[in-house]
Structures are given as structure tokens and as C-alpha cells.
Amino acid sequence: MKQAFRVLQIAFTYIGTVVGAGFATGQEILQFFTQYGKWATVTIGLSTMLFVWLGTKMMLIAHDTGSRSYEDLNKHLFGPKAGKWITWVTLLILIGVNSVMLAGAGSVFVEHLGLHYQTGLIVTLVGTYLLLGRGIQAILQMNSIVVPMMLLLSLLMITSTIHHPGASRFITLTTDSNPIQVWLSPLLYSSFNLALAQAVLVPVGNQIRSRNVLKWGGVLGGIGVGFMLMAAHFAMSAQMPGIIQFEIPMGSIAFQLGWAVQSVYVSLIFMEIFSTFVADIYGMTLQLRQHIHVHPRFITLTIMLLCYSLSQFGFSSLLSILYPIFGSLALFWAAKLVLNRWGAFRGRKNIYKR
């Protein structure tokens, strides 16, 4: 029973790490999948397989090599010198993406709570600073509460959309997009999210003793991500093309289900953004502590200040510009993960010198 609970905890943490601002609000799914019409159903299936395979593989490599941060993992994948440079590029990407997530929190406060954009940013930053002192356990516990609620609401979205006049659009919508663009999209999306997830999944893989727990947690987590992708795509396809105008398209769908559902869903969107933001800031702080010998709180505050500055550009504009660029860079990283013969390292601890 205890092992089953740990498997679920790992799965929920995996899902919660991927379900950040772009995913929870629907913007990521809209831009990487739904806009491509009927082909999105197939590409979501492909993306799900990649999440199951590579997410699990990443945690097992971290476990087998004793990688304490994503820098250790990158040194294992690319070698000590190249891995160090890859780590700094990853850090820049994480700062950019967490700026998007912070902007997403501001958008939630504006569109659905009627509050000021800056209020959402400040609430998120203050809450993150207060929680970070509890480390990885706070992240595991937070996702164990939030993710099951998100999964239940995804089921509600599906059951509600079945009766919508446009319910069949997810298999009938056409697209004028280039086929290369359509099929490259799930590769970019999966690579991008897995490259970011290493900030959280590597410390998790290192700290969990059982390989079986990590393996099944990764499998269930990948399937859960795929299920939520499909549920959101199904719901948004029924609302195309009007849904494109919203900064938070999933929030607009929840609005149609009644005030109570909308309130719960908007709260969960914020909590997912918040939990992912906390986890990523934790991962970045952990990595920078290996090089900067100052109090971790100072490192955390510096990172959050950078994210706050970038978040002033707004949510959807940052998402549409930065995510495709970062996804292209992440393809190279994912290719190395695919080619890595992790099985040869089973049971061996290999911590690189810093």
C-alpha cells in the first residue's frame, strides 16, 4: 500500500510538473495541437508515448547515476564540459518559461478574478518564497492534492463536451498547416516539456530508492499527461475557432459549466501554475548552489526578480514567441536522452565532480 501511494505521488508530481501555465490554461495545447485539427488526436497519442518512455527513463538515469540536479544529468548525457554548457542554456530556458508561468498567474487574476495583473505576480512570488524552505516534500504533497482534482475536472470537461453541437470537431477539423509542421509539433512539445521537467524529476529520481516506484510512477504520469492533453483538446475543438481569442481558453470553457465549476477550475489553474513555478525555482536554486556559494534564499530571490521582470511582456505573447524557440533547442537534448544506454548504468552511482 505504501509503495502504491509513492507511485501515485511520483505520477502526480510528473503530471503537475508538465501541467504548468501554458498547459493548464489551454494555450500550449491550442498552439501545439488543437490548431492542427483532426491530426491533433494522433499527435497527442505520439506525444503521450514520448512522455511515458522518456520521462520514466530520465528518472531512472537520475536514480542510477546519483544525479542530484539537472546539471549532473546533463553531464552524464553530454559529458562534463558540454554538459555544463547545456546546463546554463537550460537555466536560461527555465527562467524564460517560468516568466511565462508567472505571467499566466497574472492573467488568471485579471480575466477571472477581476484583480490587477501585478497582484497575481506578487501573490505567486511571495507564496513561492514561503514554501521553498520545505524542499521537495512540499512539491510532492502539493501535487498529490492538486493533480487528482485536475484529473476529475478533465473528466467533467469530457462529459460536458459530449453533448455540445461541435463535439465531433476533434476528428473533423481541417488545417492548412504544412504536414511537417503538424508532425514536428508533438516532438517539439514533448522535448520542450521533458527538458524543463528535469529540474524536478531529476531530484525526485535521485531521492526515491525504489526503481519500480520510479518506473511505474513515470508510466502513470506520462499516461496522465496524455489523458489531460486529449481532454483539453476535445473540449477546445468543440469551441473552435472562437476559443482562440482568449488568453485562458480552458477558463472560458469552465465558465460555460456554471459559476461553481468555473471557480474551482480557475483556482486549480492558478494552483497548477503556482506548484510548477515553485518546483522549477527549487530546481534552479539547487543547480546554482553548486556554483554560487551564497545563501540559497538570495539565489531564489534573484531568479524570481528576473522572472518578474520578463513577465511584464504578458502571457500569450511570451508563450507564442519563446515556446517554439525553446522547443527546437530541447529537441537536441531529447535526442541525447533517447540515445543514452541507461540500462548499462543500472545500480551504479556516478556523481560527477563539480
Coordinates of C-alpha atoms in Angstrom, one line a residue:
M1 CA 0.0 0.0 0.0
K2 CA 2.8 2.4 0.9
Q3 CA 4.6 1.6 -2.4
A4 CA 1.4 2.2 -4.4
F5 CA 1.0 5.6 -2.6
R6 CA 4.6 6.5 -3.6
V7 CA 3.9 5.5 -7.2
L8 CA 0.9 7.8 -7.3
Q9 CA 2.8 10.6 -5.6
I10 CA 5.5 10.3 -8.3
A11 CA 2.9 10.2 -11.1
F12 CA 1.1 13.3 -9.7
T13 CA 4.4 15.2 -9.4
Y14 CA 5.3 14.3 -13.0
I15 CA 1.8 15.5 -14.2
G16 CA 2.0 18.6 -12.1
T17 CA 5.4 19.5 -13.4
V18 CA 4.2 19.3 -17.0
V19 CA 0.9 21.0 -16.4
G20 CA 2.2 24.5 -15.9
A21 CA 0.8 27.8 -17.2
G22 CA 0.6 27.0 -20.9
F23 CA -1.0 23.6 -20.3
A24 CA -3.4 24.4 -17.5
T25 CA -4.7 27.5 -19.3
G26 CA -5.0 25.7 -22.6
Q27 CA -2.6 28.0 -24.6
E28 CA 0.0 25.3 -25.1
I29 CA -2.5 22.7 -26.2
L30 CA -4.1 25.2 -28.6
Q31 CA -0.8 26.2 -30.2
F32 CA 0.9 22.8 -30.4
F33 CA -2.2 20.5 -31.1
T34 CA -5.7 21.9 -31.4
Q35 CA -4.9 24.4 -34.2
Y36 CA -3.9 21.4 -36.4
G37 CA -7.5 20.0 -36.4
K38 CA -8.1 16.2 -36.7
W39 CA -4.4 15.4 -36.8
A40 CA -4.1 16.6 -33.2
T41 CA -5.7 13.4 -31.9
V42 CA -2.9 11.3 -33.5
T43 CA -0.1 13.7 -32.5
I44 CA -1.3 13.7 -28.9
G45 CA -1.0 9.9 -28.9
L46 CA 2.6 10.2 -30.1
S47 CA 3.4 12.8 -27.5
T48 CA 1.9 10.6 -24.8
M49 CA 4.2 7.7 -25.8
L50 CA 7.2 10.0 -25.6
F51 CA 6.2 11.3 -22.1
V52 CA 5.8 7.7 -20.8
W53 CA 9.1 6.5 -22.3
L54 CA 11.4 9.4 -21.8
G55 CA 10.0 10.8 -18.5
T56 CA 10.5 7.3 -16.9
K57 CA 13.9 7.0 -18.5
M58 CA 15.0 10.3 -17.1
M59 CA 14.1 9.5 -13.6
L60 CA 15.8 6.1 -13.8
I61 CA 19.0 7.6 -15.2
A62 CA 19.0 10.1 -12.3
H63 CA 18.5 7.2 -9.9
D64 CA 21.2 5.0 -11.4
T65 CA 23.8 7.8 -11.8
G66 CA 23.2 9.5 -8.5
S67 CA 22.3 12.8 -10.2
R68 CA 21.3 15.3 -7.6
S69 CA 20.4 18.1 -10.0
Y70 CA 19.8 18.5 -13.7
E71 CA 23.4 19.6 -14.1
D72 CA 24.5 16.1 -13.0
L73 CA 22.1 14.6 -15.6
N74 CA 23.4 16.8 -18.4
K75 CA 27.0 15.9 -17.6
H76 CA 26.0 12.3 -17.8
L77 CA 24.3 12.8 -21.2
F78 CA 26.8 15.1 -22.8
G79 CA 30.0 14.7 -20.9
P80 CA 31.4 17.1 -18.2
K81 CA 32.3 20.0 -20.5
A82 CA 29.4 20.0 -22.9
G83 CA 27.0 19.1 -20.1
K84 CA 28.0 22.3 -18.2
W85 CA 27.2 24.5 -21.2
I86 CA 23.9 22.6 -21.8
T87 CA 23.0 23.2 -18.1
W88 CA 23.4 27.0 -18.5
V89 CA 21.3 27.0 -21.6
T90 CA 18.7 25.0 -19.7
L91 CA 18.8 27.6 -16.9
L92 CA 18.1 30.4 -19.3
I93 CA 15.2 28.4 -20.8
L94 CA 13.8 27.7 -17.3
I95 CA 14.0 31.4 -16.4
G96 CA 12.1 32.3 -19.6
V97 CA 9.5 29.7 -19.2
N98 CA 8.8 30.5 -15.6
S99 CA 8.4 34.1 -16.6
V100 CA 5.6 32.8 -18.9
M101 CA 4.1 30.9 -16.0
L102 CA 4.3 34.0 -13.7
A103 CA 2.6 36.0 -16.5
G104 CA -0.1 33.2 -16.6
A105 CA -0.8 33.8 -12.9
G106 CA -1.2 37.5 -13.6
S107 CA -3.7 36.7 -16.5
V108 CA -5.7 34.4 -14.2
F109 CA -6.1 37.3 -11.7
V110 CA -7.1 39.7 -14.5
E111 CA -9.5 37.6 -16.6
H112 CA -11.2 35.6 -13.9
L113 CA -10.8 37.3 -10.6
G114 CA -11.2 40.9 -11.7
L115 CA -7.9 41.9 -9.9
H116 CA -4.8 43.6 -11.1
Y117 CA -2.2 41.8 -13.2
Q118 CA 0.6 42.7 -10.8
T119 CA -1.4 41.3 -7.8
G120 CA -1.2 37.8 -9.4
L121 CA 2.5 38.1 -9.9
I122 CA 3.2 39.3 -6.3
V123 CA 0.9 36.6 -4.7
T124 CA 2.7 33.9 -6.7
L125 CA 6.2 35.2 -5.8
V126 CA 5.5 35.6 -2.1
G127 CA 3.9 32.2 -1.8
T128 CA 6.8 30.6 -3.6
Y129 CA 9.3 32.2 -1.3
L130 CA 7.5 31.0 1.8
L131 CA 7.1 27.4 0.5
L132 CA 10.6 26.8 -0.8
G133 CA 12.0 26.2 2.6
R134 CA 10.2 22.8 2.8
G135 CA 12.1 21.4 -0.3
I136 CA 11.0 18.5 -2.5
Q137 CA 8.4 17.2 0.0
A138 CA 6.3 20.3 -0.3
I139 CA 6.3 19.8 -4.1
L140 CA 5.2 16.1 -3.8
Q141 CA 2.5 16.9 -1.3
M142 CA 1.1 19.9 -3.2
N143 CA 0.8 17.9 -6.4
S144 CA -0.9 15.0 -4.6
I145 CA -3.8 17.4 -3.8
V146 CA -4.0 19.5 -7.0
V147 CA -3.4 16.9 -9.7
P148 CA -6.2 14.5 -8.8
M149 CA -8.6 17.4 -8.8
M150 CA -7.4 18.4 -12.3
L151 CA -7.9 14.9 -13.5
L152 CA -11.5 14.9 -12.2
L153 CA -12.2 18.2 -13.8
S154 CA -10.8 16.9 -17.1
L155 CA -13.4 14.1 -16.9
L156 CA -16.1 16.7 -16.3
M157 CA -14.9 18.6 -19.4
I158 CA -15.2 15.4 -21.5
T159 CA -18.7 14.5 -20.2
S160 CA -19.9 18.1 -20.7
T161 CA -18.5 18.4 -24.2
I162 CA -20.0 15.1 -25.4
H163 CA -23.4 16.9 -25.6
H164 CA -22.0 20.0 -27.4
P165 CA -23.0 20.5 -31.0
G166 CA -19.3 20.7 -32.0
A167 CA -18.3 17.6 -30.1
S168 CA -17.2 15.8 -33.3
R169 CA -14.9 18.6 -34.4
F170 CA -11.8 17.0 -32.9
I171 CA -11.9 14.4 -35.7
T172 CA -13.3 16.6 -38.5
L173 CA -11.5 19.9 -38.2
T174 CA -9.2 20.6 -41.1
T175 CA -6.0 22.6 -41.2
D176 CA -4.0 24.4 -43.9
S177 CA -0.7 23.9 -42.0
N178 CA 2.3 22.2 -43.5
P179 CA 2.4 18.4 -42.7
I180 CA 6.0 18.9 -41.5
Q181 CA 4.8 21.5 -39.0
V182 CA 2.0 19.2 -37.9
W183 CA 4.2 16.2 -37.1
L184 CA 7.1 18.3 -35.7
S185 CA 4.7 19.9 -33.2
P186 CA 4.4 16.8 -30.8
L187 CA 8.2 16.3 -30.9
L188 CA 8.8 19.9 -30.0
Y189 CA 6.2 19.9 -27.3
S190 CA 7.4 16.7 -25.6
S191 CA 11.0 17.6 -25.9
F192 CA 10.4 21.0 -24.5
N193 CA 8.4 19.9 -21.5
L194 CA 10.7 17.0 -20.7
A195 CA 13.8 19.3 -20.8
L196 CA 12.0 21.6 -18.3
A197 CA 10.7 18.7 -16.2
Q198 CA 14.3 17.6 -15.4
A199 CA 14.6 20.4 -12.9
V200 CA 12.1 18.5 -10.8
L201 CA 12.2 14.9 -12.0
V202 CA 16.0 14.5 -11.5
P203 CA 15.9 15.3 -7.8
V204 CA 12.9 13.0 -7.4
G205 CA 14.7 10.2 -9.3
N206 CA 17.7 10.6 -7.0
Q207 CA 15.8 10.7 -3.7
I208 CA 13.4 7.7 -4.4
R209 CA 15.1 4.5 -3.5
S210 CA 12.9 2.0 -5.4
R211 CA 13.4 1.7 -9.2
N212 CA 9.9 0.1 -9.5
V213 CA 8.3 3.1 -7.8
L214 CA 10.0 5.4 -10.3
K215 CA 9.2 3.2 -13.3
W216 CA 5.5 2.9 -12.6
G217 CA 5.3 6.5 -11.4
G218 CA 6.7 7.6 -14.7
V219 CA 4.4 5.4 -16.7
L220 CA 1.3 6.5 -14.9
G221 CA 2.5 10.1 -15.0
G222 CA 3.0 10.0 -18.8
I223 CA -0.4 8.5 -19.4
G224 CA -2.0 11.1 -17.1
V225 CA -0.4 13.9 -19.1
G226 CA -1.7 12.3 -22.3
F227 CA -5.2 12.0 -20.9
M228 CA -5.3 15.6 -19.8
L229 CA -4.0 16.7 -23.3
M230 CA -6.7 14.8 -25.0
A231 CA -9.4 16.0 -22.7
A232 CA -8.5 19.7 -23.2
H233 CA -8.1 19.2 -27.0
F234 CA -11.5 17.6 -27.1
A235 CA -13.2 20.4 -25.2
M236 CA -11.4 23.2 -27.1
S237 CA -12.0 21.7 -30.6
A238 CA -15.7 22.0 -29.9
Q239 CA -15.3 25.7 -29.4
M240 CA -13.1 26.4 -32.4
P241 CA -12.3 28.9 -33.9
G242 CA -13.8 31.4 -31.3
I243 CA -11.7 29.9 -28.4
I244 CA -8.5 31.3 -30.0
Q245 CA -9.3 34.9 -28.8
F246 CA -9.0 34.0 -25.0
E247 CA -5.7 34.3 -23.0
I248 CA -7.0 31.4 -20.9
P249 CA -9.2 29.3 -23.2
M250 CA -9.8 26.5 -20.7
G251 CA -11.1 29.0 -18.2
S252 CA -13.7 30.2 -20.8
I253 CA -14.9 26.6 -21.3
A254 CA -15.2 26.2 -17.5
F255 CA -17.3 29.4 -17.4
Q256 CA -19.9 27.7 -19.6
L257 CA -20.3 24.9 -17.0
G258 CA -21.5 27.2 -14.3
W259 CA -20.2 29.5 -11.6
A260 CA -19.1 26.8 -9.2
V261 CA -17.1 24.8 -11.8
Q262 CA -15.5 27.9 -13.1
S263 CA -14.4 29.0 -9.7
V264 CA -12.9 25.6 -8.9
Y265 CA -11.2 25.3 -12.3
V266 CA -9.7 28.8 -12.2
S267 CA -8.4 28.2 -8.7
L268 CA -6.9 24.9 -9.9
I269 CA -5.3 26.7 -12.9
F270 CA -3.6 29.1 -10.5
M271 CA -2.6 26.3 -8.2
E272 CA -1.0 24.3 -11.1
I273 CA 0.9 27.4 -12.2
F274 CA 1.9 28.0 -8.7
S275 CA 3.1 24.4 -8.0
T276 CA 5.1 24.2 -11.2
F277 CA 6.6 27.6 -10.6
V278 CA 7.7 26.6 -7.0
A279 CA 9.1 23.3 -8.3
D280 CA 11.2 25.0 -11.1
I281 CA 12.5 27.7 -8.8
Y282 CA 13.5 24.9 -6.4
G283 CA 15.3 23.0 -9.2
M284 CA 17.2 26.1 -10.4
T285 CA 18.2 27.1 -6.9
L286 CA 19.5 23.6 -6.3
Q287 CA 21.6 23.7 -9.5
L288 CA 23.0 27.2 -8.9
R289 CA 24.0 26.3 -5.3
Q290 CA 26.7 24.1 -6.9
H291 CA 28.4 27.1 -8.3
I292 CA 27.4 30.2 -6.2
H293 CA 28.3 30.0 -2.6
V294 CA 25.8 32.3 -1.1
H295 CA 22.6 31.8 0.9
P296 CA 20.0 29.9 -1.2
R297 CA 17.4 32.5 -0.3
F298 CA 19.5 35.1 -2.2
I299 CA 19.7 32.8 -5.2
T300 CA 15.9 32.3 -5.1
L301 CA 15.1 36.0 -4.8
T302 CA 17.4 36.8 -7.8
I303 CA 15.8 34.2 -10.0
M304 CA 12.3 35.4 -9.1
L305 CA 13.3 39.0 -9.8
L306 CA 14.4 38.0 -13.3
C307 CA 11.1 36.1 -13.9
Y308 CA 9.1 39.1 -12.6
S309 CA 10.9 41.5 -15.0
L310 CA 10.3 39.3 -18.0
S311 CA 6.6 38.6 -17.1
Q312 CA 5.8 42.2 -17.8
F313 CA 5.6 41.4 -21.5
G314 CA 2.4 39.4 -21.0
F315 CA 1.3 35.8 -21.2
S316 CA 0.3 34.8 -24.7
S317 CA 2.9 37.0 -26.4
L318 CA 5.7 35.3 -24.4
L319 CA 4.2 31.9 -25.0
S320 CA 3.9 32.2 -28.8
I321 CA 7.4 33.6 -29.2
L322 CA 9.5 31.7 -26.6
Y323 CA 8.0 28.2 -26.6
P324 CA 8.7 27.2 -30.2
I325 CA 12.3 28.5 -29.9
F326 CA 12.9 26.6 -26.7
G327 CA 11.2 23.5 -28.1
S328 CA 13.7 23.5 -31.0
L329 CA 16.6 23.7 -28.6
A330 CA 15.1 20.9 -26.5
L331 CA 14.9 18.5 -29.4
F332 CA 18.7 18.2 -29.3
W333 CA 18.6 17.4 -25.6
A334 CA 15.8 14.9 -26.0
A335 CA 17.7 13.1 -28.8
K336 CA 20.6 12.6 -26.4
L337 CA 18.2 11.2 -23.8
V338 CA 16.8 8.8 -26.4
L339 CA 20.2 7.5 -27.4
N340 CA 21.6 7.1 -23.9
R341 CA 22.1 3.5 -22.9
W342 CA 20.8 3.9 -19.4
G343 CA 20.4 0.2 -18.7
A344 CA 24.2 -0.2 -18.7
F345 CA 24.4 2.0 -15.7
R346 CA 21.8 0.2 -13.5
G347 CA 22.8 0.2 -9.9
R348 CA 25.9 2.2 -10.5
K349 CA 26.4 5.5 -8.7
N350 CA 28.3 8.1 -10.7
I351 CA 28.4 11.6 -9.3
Y352 CA 30.5 14.0 -11.4
K353 CA 32.9 16.3 -9.8
R354 CA 31.9 19.9 -9.7

